[in-house]
CSV table of C-alpha atoms in Angstrom, one decimal:
chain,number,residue,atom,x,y,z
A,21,UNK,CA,17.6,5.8,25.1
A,22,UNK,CA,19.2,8.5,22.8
A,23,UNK,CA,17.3,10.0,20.2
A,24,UNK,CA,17.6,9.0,16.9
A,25,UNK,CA,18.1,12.4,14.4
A,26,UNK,CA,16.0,12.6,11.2
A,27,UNK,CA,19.5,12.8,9.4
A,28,UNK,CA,21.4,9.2,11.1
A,29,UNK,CA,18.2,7.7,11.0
A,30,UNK,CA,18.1,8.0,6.8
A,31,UNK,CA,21.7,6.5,6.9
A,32,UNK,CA,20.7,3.6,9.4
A,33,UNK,CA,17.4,2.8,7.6
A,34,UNK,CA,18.9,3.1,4.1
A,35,UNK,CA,21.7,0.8,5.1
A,36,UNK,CA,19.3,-2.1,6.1
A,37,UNK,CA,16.9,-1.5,2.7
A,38,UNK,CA,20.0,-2.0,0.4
A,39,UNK,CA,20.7,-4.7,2.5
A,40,UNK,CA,17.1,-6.5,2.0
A,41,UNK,CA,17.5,-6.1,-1.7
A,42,UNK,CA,20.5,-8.1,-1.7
A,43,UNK,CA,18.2,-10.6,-0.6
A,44,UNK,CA,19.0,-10.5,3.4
A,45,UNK,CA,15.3,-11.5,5.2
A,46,UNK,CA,16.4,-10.0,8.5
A,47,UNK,CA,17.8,-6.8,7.7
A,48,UNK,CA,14.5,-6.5,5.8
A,49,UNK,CA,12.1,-7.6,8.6
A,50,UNK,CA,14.1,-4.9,10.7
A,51,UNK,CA,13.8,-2.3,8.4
A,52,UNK,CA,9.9,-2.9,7.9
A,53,UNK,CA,9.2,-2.9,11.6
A,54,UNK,CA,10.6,0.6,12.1
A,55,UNK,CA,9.3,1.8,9.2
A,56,UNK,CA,5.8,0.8,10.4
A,57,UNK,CA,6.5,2.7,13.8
A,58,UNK,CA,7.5,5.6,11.8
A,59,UNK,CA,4.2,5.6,9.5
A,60,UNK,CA,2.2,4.9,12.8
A,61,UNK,CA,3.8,8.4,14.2
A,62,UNK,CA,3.6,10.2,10.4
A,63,UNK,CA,-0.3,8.8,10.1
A,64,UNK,CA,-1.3,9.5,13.3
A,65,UNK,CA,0.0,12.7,13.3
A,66,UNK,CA,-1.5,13.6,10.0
A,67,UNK,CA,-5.0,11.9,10.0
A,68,UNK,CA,-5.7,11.8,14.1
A,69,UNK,CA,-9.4,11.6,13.8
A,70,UNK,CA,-9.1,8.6,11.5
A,71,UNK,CA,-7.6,6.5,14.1
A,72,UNK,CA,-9.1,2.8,12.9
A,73,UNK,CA,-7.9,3.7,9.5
A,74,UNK,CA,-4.3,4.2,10.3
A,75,UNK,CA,-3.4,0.6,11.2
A,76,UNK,CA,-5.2,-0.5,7.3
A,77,UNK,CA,-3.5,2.6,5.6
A,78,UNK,CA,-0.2,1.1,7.3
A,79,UNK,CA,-0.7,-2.4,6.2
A,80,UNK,CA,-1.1,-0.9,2.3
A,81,UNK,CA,1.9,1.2,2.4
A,82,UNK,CA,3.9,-1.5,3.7
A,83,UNK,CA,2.8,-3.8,0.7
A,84,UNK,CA,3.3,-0.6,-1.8
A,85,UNK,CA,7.1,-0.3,-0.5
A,86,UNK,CA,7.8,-4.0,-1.0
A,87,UNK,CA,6.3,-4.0,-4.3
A,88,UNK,CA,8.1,-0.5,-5.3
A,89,UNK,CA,11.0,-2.0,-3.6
A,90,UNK,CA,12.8,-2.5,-7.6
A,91,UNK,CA,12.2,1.4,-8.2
A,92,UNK,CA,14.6,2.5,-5.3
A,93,UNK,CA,18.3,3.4,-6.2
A,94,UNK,CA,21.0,3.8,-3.7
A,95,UNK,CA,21.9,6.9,-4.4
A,96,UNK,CA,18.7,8.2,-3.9
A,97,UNK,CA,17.8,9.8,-0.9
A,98,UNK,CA,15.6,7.2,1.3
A,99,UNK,CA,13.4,9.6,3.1
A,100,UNK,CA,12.2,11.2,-0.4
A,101,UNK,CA,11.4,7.6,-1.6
A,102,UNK,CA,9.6,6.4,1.0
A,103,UNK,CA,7.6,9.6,1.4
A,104,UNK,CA,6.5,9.7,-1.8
A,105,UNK,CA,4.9,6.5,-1.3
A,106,UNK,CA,3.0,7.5,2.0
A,107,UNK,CA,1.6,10.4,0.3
A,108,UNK,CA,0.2,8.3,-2.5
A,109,UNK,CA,-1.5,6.0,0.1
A,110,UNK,CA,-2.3,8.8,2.0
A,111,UNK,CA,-3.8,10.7,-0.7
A,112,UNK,CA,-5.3,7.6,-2.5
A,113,UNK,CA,-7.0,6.7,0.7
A,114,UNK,CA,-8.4,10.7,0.7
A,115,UNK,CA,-9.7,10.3,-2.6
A,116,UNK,CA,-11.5,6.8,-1.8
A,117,UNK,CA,-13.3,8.3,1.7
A,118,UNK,CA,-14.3,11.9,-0.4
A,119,UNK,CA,-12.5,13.4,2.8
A,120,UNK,CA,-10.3,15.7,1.0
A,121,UNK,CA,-11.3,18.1,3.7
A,122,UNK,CA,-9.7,16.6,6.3
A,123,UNK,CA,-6.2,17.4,4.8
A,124,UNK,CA,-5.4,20.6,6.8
A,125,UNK,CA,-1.7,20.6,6.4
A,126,UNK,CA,1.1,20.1,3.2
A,127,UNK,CA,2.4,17.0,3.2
A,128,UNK,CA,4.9,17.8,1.2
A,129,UNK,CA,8.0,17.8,4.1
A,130,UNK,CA,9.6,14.6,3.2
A,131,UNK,CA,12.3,14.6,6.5
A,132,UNK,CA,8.7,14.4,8.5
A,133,UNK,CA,8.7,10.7,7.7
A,134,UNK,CA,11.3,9.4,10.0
A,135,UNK,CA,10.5,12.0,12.5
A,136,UNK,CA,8.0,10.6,14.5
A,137,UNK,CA,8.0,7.0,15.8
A,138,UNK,CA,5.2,5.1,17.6
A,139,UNK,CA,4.9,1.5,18.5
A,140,UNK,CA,1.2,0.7,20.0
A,141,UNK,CA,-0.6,-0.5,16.8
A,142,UNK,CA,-4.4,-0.4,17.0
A,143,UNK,CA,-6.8,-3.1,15.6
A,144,UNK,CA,-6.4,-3.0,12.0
A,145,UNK,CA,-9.5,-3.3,10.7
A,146,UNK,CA,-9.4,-5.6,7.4
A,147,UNK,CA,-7.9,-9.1,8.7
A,148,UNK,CA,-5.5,-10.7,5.9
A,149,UNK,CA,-6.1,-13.7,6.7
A,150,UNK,CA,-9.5,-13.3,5.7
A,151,UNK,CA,-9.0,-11.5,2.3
A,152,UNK,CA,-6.1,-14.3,2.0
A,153,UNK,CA,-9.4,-16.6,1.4
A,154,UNK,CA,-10.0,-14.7,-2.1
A,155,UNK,CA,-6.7,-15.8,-3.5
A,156,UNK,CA,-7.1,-19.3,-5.6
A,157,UNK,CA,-5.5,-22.2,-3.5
A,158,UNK,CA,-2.1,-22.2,-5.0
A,159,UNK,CA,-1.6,-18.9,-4.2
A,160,UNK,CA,-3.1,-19.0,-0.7
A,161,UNK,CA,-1.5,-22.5,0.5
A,162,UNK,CA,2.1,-21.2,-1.0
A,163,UNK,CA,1.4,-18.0,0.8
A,164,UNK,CA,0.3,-20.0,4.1
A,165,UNK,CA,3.0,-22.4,4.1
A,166,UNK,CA,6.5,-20.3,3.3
A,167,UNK,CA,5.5,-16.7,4.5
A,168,UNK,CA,3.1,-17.6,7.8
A,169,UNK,CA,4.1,-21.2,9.0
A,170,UNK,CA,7.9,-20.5,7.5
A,171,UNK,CA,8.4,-23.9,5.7
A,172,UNK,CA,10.7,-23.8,3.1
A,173,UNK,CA,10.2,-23.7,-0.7
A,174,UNK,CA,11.5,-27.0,-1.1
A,175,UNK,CA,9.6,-28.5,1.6
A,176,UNK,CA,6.0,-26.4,0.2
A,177,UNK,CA,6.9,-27.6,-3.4
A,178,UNK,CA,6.8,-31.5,-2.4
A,179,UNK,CA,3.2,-30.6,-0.2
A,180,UNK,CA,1.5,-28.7,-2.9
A,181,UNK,CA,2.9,-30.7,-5.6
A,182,UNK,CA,4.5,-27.8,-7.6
A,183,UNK,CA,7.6,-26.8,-8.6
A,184,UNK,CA,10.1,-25.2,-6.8
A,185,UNK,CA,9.6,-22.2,-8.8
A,186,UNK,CA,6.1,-22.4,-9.3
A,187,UNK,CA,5.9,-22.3,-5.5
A,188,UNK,CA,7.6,-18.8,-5.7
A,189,UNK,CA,5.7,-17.7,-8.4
A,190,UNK,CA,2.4,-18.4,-6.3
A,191,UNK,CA,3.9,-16.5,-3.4
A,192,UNK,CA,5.2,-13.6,-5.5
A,193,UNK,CA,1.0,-13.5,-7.3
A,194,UNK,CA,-0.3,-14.5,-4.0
A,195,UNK,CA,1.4,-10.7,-2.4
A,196,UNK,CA,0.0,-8.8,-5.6
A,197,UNK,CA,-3.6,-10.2,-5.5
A,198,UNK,CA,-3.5,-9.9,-1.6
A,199,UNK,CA,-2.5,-5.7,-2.6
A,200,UNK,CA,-5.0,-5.8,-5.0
A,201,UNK,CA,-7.8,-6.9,-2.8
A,202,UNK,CA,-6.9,-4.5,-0.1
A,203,UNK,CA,-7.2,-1.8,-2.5
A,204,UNK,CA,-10.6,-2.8,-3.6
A,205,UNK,CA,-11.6,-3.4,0.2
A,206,UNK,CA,-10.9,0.7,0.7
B,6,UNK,CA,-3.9,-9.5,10.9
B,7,UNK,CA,-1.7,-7.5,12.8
B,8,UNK,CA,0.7,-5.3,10.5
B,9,UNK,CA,3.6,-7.4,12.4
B,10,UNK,CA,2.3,-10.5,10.8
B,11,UNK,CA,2.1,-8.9,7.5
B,12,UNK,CA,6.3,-7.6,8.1
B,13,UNK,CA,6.8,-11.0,8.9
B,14,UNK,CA,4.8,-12.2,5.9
B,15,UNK,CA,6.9,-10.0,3.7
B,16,UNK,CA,10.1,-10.3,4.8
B,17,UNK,CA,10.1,-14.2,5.2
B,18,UNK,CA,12.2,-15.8,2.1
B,19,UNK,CA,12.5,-12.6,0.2
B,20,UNK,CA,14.0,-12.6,-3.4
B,21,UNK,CA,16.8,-10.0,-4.0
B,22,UNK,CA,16.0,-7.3,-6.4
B,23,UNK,CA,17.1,-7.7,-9.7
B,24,UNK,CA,19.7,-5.1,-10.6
B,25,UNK,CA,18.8,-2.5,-13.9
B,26,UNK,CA,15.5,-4.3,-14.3
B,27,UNK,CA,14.1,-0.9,-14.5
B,28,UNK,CA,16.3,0.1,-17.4
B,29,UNK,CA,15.6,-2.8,-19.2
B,30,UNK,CA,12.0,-2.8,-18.9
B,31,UNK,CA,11.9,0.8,-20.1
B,32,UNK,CA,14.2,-0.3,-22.8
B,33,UNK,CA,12.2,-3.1,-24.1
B,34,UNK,CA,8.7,-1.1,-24.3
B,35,UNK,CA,10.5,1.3,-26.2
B,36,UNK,CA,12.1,-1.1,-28.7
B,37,UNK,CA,8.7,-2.3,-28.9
B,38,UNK,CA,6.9,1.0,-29.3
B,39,UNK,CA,9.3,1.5,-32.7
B,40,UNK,CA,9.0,-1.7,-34.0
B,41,UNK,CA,5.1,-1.7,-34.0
B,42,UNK,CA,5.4,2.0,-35.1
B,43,UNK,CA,7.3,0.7,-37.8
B,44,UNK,CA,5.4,-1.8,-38.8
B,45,UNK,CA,2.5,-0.1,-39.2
B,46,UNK,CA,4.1,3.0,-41.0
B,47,UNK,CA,4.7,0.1,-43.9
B,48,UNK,CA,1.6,-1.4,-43.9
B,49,UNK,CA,-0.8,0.9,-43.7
B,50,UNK,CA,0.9,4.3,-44.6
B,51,UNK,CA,4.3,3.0,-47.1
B,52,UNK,CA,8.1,4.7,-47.0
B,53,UNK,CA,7.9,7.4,-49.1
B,54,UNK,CA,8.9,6.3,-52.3
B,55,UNK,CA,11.6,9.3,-52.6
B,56,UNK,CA,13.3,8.2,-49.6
B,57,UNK,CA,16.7,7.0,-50.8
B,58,UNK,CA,17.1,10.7,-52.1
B,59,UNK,CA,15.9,12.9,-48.9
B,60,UNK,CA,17.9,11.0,-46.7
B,61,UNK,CA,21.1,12.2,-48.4
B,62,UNK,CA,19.8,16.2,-47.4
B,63,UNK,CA,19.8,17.9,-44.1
B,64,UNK,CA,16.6,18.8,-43.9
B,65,UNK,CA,15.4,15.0,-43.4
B,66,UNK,CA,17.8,14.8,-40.4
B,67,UNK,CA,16.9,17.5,-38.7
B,68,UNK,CA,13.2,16.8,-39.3
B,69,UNK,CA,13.7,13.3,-37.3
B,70,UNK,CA,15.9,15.3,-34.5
B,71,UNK,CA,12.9,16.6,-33.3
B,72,UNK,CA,10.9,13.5,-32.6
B,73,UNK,CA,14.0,12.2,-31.7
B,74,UNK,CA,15.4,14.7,-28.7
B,75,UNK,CA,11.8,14.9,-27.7
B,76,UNK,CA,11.7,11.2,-27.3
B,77,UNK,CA,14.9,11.5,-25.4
B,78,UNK,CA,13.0,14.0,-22.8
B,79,UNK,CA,10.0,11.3,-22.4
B,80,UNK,CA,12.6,8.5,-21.8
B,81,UNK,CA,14.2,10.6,-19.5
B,82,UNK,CA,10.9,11.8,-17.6
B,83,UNK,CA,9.3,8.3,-17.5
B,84,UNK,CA,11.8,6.3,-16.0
B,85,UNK,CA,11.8,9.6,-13.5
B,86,UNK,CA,8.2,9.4,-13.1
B,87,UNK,CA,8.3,5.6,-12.7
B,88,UNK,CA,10.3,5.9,-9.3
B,89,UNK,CA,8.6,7.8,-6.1
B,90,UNK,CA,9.9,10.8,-5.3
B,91,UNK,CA,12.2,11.5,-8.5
B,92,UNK,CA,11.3,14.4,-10.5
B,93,UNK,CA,11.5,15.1,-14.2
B,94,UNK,CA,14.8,17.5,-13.9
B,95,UNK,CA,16.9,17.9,-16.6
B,96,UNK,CA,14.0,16.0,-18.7
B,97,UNK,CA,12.4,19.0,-19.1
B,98,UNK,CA,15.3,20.8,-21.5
B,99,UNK,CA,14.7,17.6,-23.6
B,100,UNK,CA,11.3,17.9,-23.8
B,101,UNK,CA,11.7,22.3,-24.2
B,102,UNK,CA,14.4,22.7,-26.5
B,103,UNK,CA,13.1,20.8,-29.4
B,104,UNK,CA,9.8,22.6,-29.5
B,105,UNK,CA,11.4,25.9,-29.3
B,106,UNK,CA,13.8,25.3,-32.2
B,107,UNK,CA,11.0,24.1,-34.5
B,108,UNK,CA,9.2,27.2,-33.3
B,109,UNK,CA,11.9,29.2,-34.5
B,110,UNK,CA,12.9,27.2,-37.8
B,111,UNK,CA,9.0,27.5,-38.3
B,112,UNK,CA,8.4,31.7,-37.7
B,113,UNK,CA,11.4,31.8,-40.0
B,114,UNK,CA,10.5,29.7,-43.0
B,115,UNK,CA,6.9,31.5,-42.7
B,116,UNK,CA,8.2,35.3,-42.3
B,117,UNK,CA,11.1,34.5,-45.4
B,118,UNK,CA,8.1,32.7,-47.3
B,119,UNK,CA,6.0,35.0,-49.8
B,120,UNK,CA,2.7,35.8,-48.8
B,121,UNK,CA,1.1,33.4,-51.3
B,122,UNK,CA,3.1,30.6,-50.3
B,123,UNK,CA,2.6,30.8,-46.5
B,124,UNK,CA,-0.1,28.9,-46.2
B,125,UNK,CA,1.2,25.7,-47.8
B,126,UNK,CA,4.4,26.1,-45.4
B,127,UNK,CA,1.8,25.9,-42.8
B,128,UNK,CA,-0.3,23.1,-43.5
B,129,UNK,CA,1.8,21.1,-46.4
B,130,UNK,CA,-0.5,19.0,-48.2
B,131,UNK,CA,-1.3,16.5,-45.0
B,132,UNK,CA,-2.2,18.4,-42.2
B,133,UNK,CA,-5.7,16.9,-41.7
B,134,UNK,CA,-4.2,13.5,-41.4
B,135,UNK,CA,-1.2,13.9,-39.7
B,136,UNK,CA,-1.4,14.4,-36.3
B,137,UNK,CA,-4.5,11.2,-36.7
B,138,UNK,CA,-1.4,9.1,-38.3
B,139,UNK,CA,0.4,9.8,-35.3
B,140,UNK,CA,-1.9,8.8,-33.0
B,141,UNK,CA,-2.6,5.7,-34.9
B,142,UNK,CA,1.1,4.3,-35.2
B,143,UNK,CA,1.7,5.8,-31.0
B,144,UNK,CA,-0.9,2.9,-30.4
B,145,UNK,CA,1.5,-0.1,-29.9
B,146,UNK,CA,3.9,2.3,-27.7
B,147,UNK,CA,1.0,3.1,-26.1
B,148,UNK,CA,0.3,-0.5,-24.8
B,149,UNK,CA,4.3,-1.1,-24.3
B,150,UNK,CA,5.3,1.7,-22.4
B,151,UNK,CA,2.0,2.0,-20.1
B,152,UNK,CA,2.8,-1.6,-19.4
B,153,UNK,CA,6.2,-1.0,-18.4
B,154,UNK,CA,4.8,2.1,-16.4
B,155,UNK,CA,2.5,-0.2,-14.6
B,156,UNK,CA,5.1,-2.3,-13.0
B,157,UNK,CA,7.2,0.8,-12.0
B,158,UNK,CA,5.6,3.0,-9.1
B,159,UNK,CA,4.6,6.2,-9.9
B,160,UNK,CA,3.3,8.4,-7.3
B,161,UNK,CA,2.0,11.2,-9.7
B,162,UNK,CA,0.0,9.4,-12.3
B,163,UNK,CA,-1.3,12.0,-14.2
B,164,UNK,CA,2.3,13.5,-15.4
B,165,UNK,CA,3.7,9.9,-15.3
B,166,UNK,CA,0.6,9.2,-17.9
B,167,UNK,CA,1.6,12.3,-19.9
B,168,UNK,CA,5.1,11.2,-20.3
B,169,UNK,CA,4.2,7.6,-21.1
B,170,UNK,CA,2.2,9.1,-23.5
B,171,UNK,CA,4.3,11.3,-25.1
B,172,UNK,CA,7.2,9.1,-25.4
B,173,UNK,CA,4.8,6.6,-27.4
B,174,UNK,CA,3.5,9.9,-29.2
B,175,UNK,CA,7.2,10.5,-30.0
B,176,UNK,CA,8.6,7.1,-31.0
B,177,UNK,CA,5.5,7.1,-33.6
B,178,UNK,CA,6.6,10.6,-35.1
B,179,UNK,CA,10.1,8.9,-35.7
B,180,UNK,CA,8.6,6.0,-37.7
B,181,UNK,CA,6.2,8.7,-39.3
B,182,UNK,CA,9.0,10.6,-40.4
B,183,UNK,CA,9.5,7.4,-43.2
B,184,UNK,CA,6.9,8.4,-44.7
B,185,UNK,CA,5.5,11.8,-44.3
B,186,UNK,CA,6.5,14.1,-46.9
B,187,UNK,CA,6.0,17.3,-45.5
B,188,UNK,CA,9.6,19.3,-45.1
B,189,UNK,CA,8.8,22.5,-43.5
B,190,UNK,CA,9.7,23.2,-39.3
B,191,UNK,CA,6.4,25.3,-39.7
B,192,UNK,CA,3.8,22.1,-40.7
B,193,UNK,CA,6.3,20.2,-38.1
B,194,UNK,CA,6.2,22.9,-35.5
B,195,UNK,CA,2.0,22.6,-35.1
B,196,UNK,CA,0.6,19.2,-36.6
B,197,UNK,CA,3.5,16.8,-35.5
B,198,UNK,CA,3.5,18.6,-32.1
B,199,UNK,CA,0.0,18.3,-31.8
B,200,UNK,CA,-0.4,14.4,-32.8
B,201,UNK,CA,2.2,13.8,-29.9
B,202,UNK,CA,0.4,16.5,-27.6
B,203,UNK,CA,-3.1,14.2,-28.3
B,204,UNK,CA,-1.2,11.1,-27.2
B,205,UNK,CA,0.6,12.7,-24.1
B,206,UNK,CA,-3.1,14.1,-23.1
B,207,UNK,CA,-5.1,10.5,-24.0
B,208,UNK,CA,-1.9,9.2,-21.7
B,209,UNK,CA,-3.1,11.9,-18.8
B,210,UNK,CA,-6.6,11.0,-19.1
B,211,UNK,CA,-6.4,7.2,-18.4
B,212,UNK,CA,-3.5,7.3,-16.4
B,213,UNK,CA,-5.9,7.1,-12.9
B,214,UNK,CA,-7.3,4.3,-14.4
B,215,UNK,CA,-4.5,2.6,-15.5
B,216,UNK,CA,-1.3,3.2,-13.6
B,217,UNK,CA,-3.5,2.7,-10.1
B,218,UNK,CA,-1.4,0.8,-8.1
């Protein structure tokens, strides 16, 4: 396989992000599975010794891009954007363990982040579907139903009883609280 | 779960991002800042009565330019601040200029002043109250702008606090400028400086708290 460069990689990876804004699921699924390879590679390379963290620290930055996902602007540069983020989870999740000593190197390089790829996740260790038991039903059926079992808002709404829009409101609450509890659980 | 559940989870029936929603959250909270800035200026504080007459001089304008182009500099750095990986750039000549020319304007009127007079050019009539009125009317910007803030994404929360701070510190030294009678750059150049300076460092301070995301 040839070797994706630092440089076509930005251009391939921001193509499919402004594509998910638009609204397009699979350009979006695409783009978040490569980026998790790419945090795997930038984690591991960065906190090695914390390996059962990684796969967690993934899983928040993940949510952090899709809920930052309004802030991005085409003309920025990709790489910066989605650094910036991984060095706020990284450093929040320094500041929650007290392991400040453990950050050896700068992290400041933003082209590192879509310089190293790796694709064997290990066990993460919180399970969503358990913190998805915190979330009030609403929430966690609407959640259950569109995002894990992929019925569709129309079909969920008649289930549930709900709206159409209240269905999407649930899932869109649902994603925050789910954020929210994962913070906590660090 | 396994973080291809979650990509799945995320990316199944996604909504497309709303276009400029960041500039019009920005500009909402900072409509809102004024307008409870303003409100409170009349209530609690009252236009000065002599206004219809200042407005007609110079002096009055260029006393709201300063909270004004400063305000333009926190605008500038908080919508900066509220997107990862953007920096505050040409933000900071908003936010430097102003002061400097007050500076100036101020070490002039006090050097040209006589000696005897210095002191009022200095500290006007007001200066124990001043930069505390600021802080009081910066209180509704306060909530509006660190609320927008909160649904942006900013990765350095300290300086984002500091701007969101300052810009409500700012937008209540506009609405101040109704009713403060003090016209000298000097008594600008230290106490209205210094009740936006409070707000940007309250902003600082509770910015870990409050911008956590």
């Amino acid at each position: 396989m040839e070797h994706p460069t630092v440089y076509s990689e930005e251009a391939r990876l921001k193509a499919l992000f402004i594509k998910s804004m638009a609204g397009d699921a699979a350009s979006y699924r695409l783009f978040l599975s490569d980026l998790t390879r790419y945090l795997r590679g930038y984690l591991r390379k960065r906190i090695p010794k914390m390996r059962e963290d990684i796969e967690d620290l993934i899983q928040e930055t993940l949510l952090a891009v899709h809920h930052a996902r309004h802030t991005y602007r085409p003309e920025d540069p990709l790489t910066a954007w989605i650094h910036a983020i991984a060095r706020y989870k990284l450093m929040d999740f320094f500041r929650a363990h007290a392991r400040r000593g453990s950050l050896h190197d700068p992290i400041d390089d933003h082209q590192e982040i879509f310089s190293l790829s790796d694709d064997e996740p290990e066990n993460a260790r919180r399970d969503i579907r358990t913190l998805l038991d915190y979330l009030p039903d609403k929430q966690r059926l609407s959640i259950l139903h569109v995002k894990l079992q992929g019925m569709s808002i129309a079909e969920t709404a008649t289930l549930l009883g709900l709206s159409e829009a209240a269905v999407k409101v649930n899932v869109h609450r649902g994603i925050k609280a789910l954020a929210a509890r994962m913070r906590e659980a660090t | 779960m396994k973080t291809e559940d979650l990509v799945e989870l995320l990316s199944t029936d996604i909504e497309p991002v709303k276009k400029n929603a960041l500039a019009l959250l920005l500009m909402g909270s900072v409509l809102a800042a004024l307008a409870g800035a303003f409100v409170i200026m009349v209530t609690v504080f009252g236009i000065r009565p002599d206004l219809a007459s200042v407005i007609a001089t110079p002096i009055f304008w260029e006393k709201l330019a300063f909270p004004l182009s400063l305000s333009v500099g926190a605008v500038i750095a908080t919508s900066r601040l509220g997107r990862p990986g953007a920096s505050i750039g040409a933000g900071w000549a908003f936010l430097i200029l102003p002061v400097a020319c007050v500076w100036v304007a101020g070490a002039a009127v006090v050097y040209g002043a006589a000696p005897a007079d210095r002191a009022l050019a200095l500290l006007g009539h007001t200066w124990r109250s001043c930069p505390f009125n600021i802080l009081l009317l910066s209180i509704p910007g306060f909530i509006a702008i660190f609320y927008a803030m909160a649904k942006l994404a900013p990765t350095r929360l300290r300086l984002a606090g500091a701007a969101s701070g300052m810009l409500a510190g700012t937008l209540a030294t506009v609405a101040y400028c109704f009713h403060c009678p003090e016209m000298s750059p000097a008594f600008w150049s230290i106490w209205y400086l210094l009740g936006m300076m409070i707000a940007s460092s309250i902003g600082a301070l509770l910015a870990p708290r409050l911008l956590r995301w």
